[in-house]
Tab-separated table of C-alpha atoms in Angstrom:
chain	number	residue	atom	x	y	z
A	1286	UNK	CA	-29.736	31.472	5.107
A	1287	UNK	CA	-26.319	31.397	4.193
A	1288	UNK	CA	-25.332	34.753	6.036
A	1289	UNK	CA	-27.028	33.303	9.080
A	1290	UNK	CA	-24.803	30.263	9.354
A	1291	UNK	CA	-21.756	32.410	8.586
A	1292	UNK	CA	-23.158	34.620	11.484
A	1293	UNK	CA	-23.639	31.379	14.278
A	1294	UNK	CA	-20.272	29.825	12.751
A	1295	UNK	CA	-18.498	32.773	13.386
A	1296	UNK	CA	-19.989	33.210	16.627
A	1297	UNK	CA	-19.296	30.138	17.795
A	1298	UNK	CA	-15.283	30.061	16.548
A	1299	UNK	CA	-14.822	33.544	17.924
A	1300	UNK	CA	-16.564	32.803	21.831
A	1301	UNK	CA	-17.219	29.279	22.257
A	1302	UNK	CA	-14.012	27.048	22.703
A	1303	UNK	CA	-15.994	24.244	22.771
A	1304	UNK	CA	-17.135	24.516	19.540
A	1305	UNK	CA	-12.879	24.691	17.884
A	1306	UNK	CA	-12.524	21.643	20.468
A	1307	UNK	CA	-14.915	19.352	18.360
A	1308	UNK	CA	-14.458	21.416	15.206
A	1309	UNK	CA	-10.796	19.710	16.086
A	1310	UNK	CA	-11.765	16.610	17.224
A	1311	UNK	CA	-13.952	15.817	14.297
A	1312	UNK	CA	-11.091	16.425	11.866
A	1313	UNK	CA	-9.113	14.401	13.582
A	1314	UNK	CA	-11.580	11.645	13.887
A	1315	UNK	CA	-11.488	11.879	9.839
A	1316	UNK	CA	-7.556	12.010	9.883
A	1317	UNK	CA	-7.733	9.012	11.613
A	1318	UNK	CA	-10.153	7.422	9.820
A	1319	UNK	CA	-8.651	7.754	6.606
A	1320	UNK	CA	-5.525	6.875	7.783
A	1321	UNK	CA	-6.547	3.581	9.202
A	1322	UNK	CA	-8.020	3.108	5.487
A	1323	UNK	CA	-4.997	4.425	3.710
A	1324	UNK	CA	-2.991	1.343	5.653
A	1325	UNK	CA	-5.681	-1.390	5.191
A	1326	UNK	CA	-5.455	-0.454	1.581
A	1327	UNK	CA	-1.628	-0.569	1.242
A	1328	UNK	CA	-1.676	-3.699	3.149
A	1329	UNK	CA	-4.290	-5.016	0.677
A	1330	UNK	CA	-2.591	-4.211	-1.741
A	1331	UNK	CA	1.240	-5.090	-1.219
A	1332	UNK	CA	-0.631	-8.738	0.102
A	1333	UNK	CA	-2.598	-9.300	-3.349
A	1334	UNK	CA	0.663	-8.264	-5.357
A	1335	UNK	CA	2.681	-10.815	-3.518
A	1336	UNK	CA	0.093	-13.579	-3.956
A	1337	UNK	CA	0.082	-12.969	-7.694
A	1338	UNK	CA	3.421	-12.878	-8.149
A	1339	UNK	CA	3.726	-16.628	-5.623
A	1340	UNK	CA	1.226	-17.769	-8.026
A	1341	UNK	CA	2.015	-16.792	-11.370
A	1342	UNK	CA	5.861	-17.867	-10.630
A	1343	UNK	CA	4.256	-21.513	-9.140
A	1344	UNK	CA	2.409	-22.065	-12.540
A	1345	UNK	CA	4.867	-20.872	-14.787
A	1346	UNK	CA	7.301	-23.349	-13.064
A	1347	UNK	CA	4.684	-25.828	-13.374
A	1348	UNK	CA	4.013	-25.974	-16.903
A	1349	UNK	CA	7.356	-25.351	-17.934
A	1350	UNK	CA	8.845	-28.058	-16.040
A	1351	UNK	CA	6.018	-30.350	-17.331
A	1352	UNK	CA	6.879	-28.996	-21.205
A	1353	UNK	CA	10.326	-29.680	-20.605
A	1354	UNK	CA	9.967	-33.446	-19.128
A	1355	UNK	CA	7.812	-33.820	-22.533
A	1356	UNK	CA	10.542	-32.623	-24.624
A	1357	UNK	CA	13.097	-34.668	-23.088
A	1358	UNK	CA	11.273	-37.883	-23.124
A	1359	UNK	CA	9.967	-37.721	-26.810
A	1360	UNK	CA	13.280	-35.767	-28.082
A	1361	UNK	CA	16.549	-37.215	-30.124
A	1362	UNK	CA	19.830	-35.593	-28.351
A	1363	UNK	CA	19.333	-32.241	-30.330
A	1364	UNK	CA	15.944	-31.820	-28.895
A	1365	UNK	CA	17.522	-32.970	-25.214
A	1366	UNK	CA	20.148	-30.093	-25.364
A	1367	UNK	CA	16.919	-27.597	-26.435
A	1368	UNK	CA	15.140	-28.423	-23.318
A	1369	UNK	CA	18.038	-27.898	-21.516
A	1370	UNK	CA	18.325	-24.358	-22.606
A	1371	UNK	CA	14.340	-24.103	-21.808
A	1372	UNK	CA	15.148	-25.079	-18.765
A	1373	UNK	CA	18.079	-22.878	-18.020
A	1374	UNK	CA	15.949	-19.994	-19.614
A	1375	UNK	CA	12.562	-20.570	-16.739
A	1376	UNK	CA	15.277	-20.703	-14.647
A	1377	UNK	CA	16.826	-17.298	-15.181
A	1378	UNK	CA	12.658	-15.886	-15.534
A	1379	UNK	CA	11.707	-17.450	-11.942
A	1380	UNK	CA	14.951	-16.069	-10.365
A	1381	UNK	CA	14.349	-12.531	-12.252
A	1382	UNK	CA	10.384	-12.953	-10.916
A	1383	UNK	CA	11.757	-14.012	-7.470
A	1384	UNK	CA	13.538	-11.074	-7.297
A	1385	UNK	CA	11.196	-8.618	-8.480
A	1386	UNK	CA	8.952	-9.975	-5.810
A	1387	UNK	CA	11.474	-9.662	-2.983
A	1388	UNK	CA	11.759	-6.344	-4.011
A	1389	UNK	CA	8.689	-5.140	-4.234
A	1390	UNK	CA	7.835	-6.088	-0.312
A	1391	UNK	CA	10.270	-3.641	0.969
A	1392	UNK	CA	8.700	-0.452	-1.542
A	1393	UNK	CA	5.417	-1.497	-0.661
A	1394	UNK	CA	6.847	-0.961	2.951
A	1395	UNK	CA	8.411	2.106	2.270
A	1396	UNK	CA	5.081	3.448	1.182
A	1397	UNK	CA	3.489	2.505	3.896
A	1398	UNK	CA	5.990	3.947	6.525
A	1399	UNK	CA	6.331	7.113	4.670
A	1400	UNK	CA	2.898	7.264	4.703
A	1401	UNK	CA	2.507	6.758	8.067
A	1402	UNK	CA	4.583	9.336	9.109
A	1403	UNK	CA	2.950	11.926	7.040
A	1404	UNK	CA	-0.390	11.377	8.384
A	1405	UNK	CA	1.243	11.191	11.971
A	1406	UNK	CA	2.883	15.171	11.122
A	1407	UNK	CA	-0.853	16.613	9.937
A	1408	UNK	CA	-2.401	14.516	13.354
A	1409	UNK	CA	0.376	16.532	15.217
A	1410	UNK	CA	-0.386	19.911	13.863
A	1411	UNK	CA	-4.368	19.312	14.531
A	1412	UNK	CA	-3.566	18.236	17.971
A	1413	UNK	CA	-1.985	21.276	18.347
A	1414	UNK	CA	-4.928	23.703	16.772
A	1415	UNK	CA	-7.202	23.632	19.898
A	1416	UNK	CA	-4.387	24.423	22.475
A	1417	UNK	CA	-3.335	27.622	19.917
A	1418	UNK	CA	-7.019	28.198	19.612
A	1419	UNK	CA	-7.182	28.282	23.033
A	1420	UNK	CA	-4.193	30.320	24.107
A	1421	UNK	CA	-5.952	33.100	21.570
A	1422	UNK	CA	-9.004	33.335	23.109
């Protein structure tokens, strides 16, 4: 059965260039499929990690802002100067976070572009196949 099929395939690539037409087209159909996926995915992705980050940076400002309103409130002057430095310290963790965050859109980017242009070199060289497949026949 197997020898058969080897038989009609090669047949068919050898004297029919219809068949390396949607031999080609099909593989680019699944090029382009999985390259529309391959960007959804990235674009998932770099959209859930930025979310994350918005959020975890909102609630840890949040709580410790609330903590350090507590501590000021119910604290002598040795307690004020502590929340202070709290505060300084969530400070220097959002900006740090911020940053991170800002960073990471641009290399999510990157990925994607790079990607992009990858997949748009191997849909070149299979647009190319049938016109070499044809100039050999």
């Amino acid at each position: 059965m197997l020898h058969t099929l080897s038989i009609v395939y090669y047949y068919y690539y050898c004297y029919s260039s219809t068949f390396a037409i949607l031999a080609t087209l099909t593989v680019l159909t699944i090029l382009a499929v999985l390259t529309i996926l391959a960007v959804l995915i990235i674009l998932a992705a770099s959209a859930v990690l930025i979310i994350l980050a918005v959020l975890v940076i909102l609630a840890t400002s949040a709580v410790l802002t609330i903590l350090a309103v507590l501590v000021v409130l119910a604290a002598s002057a040795v307690l004020t100067i502590l929340a202070v430095l709290v505060v300084l310290a969530t400070s220097a963790i959002l900006s740090t976070l911020t940053t991170l965050t800002i960073l990471a859109v641009p290399a999510v980017l990157a990925i994607a572009i790079i990607n992009l242009i990858v997949n748009s070199l191997a849909i070149r060289l299979f647009l190319a196949l049938p016109l070499l497949l044809l100039l050999s026949l």
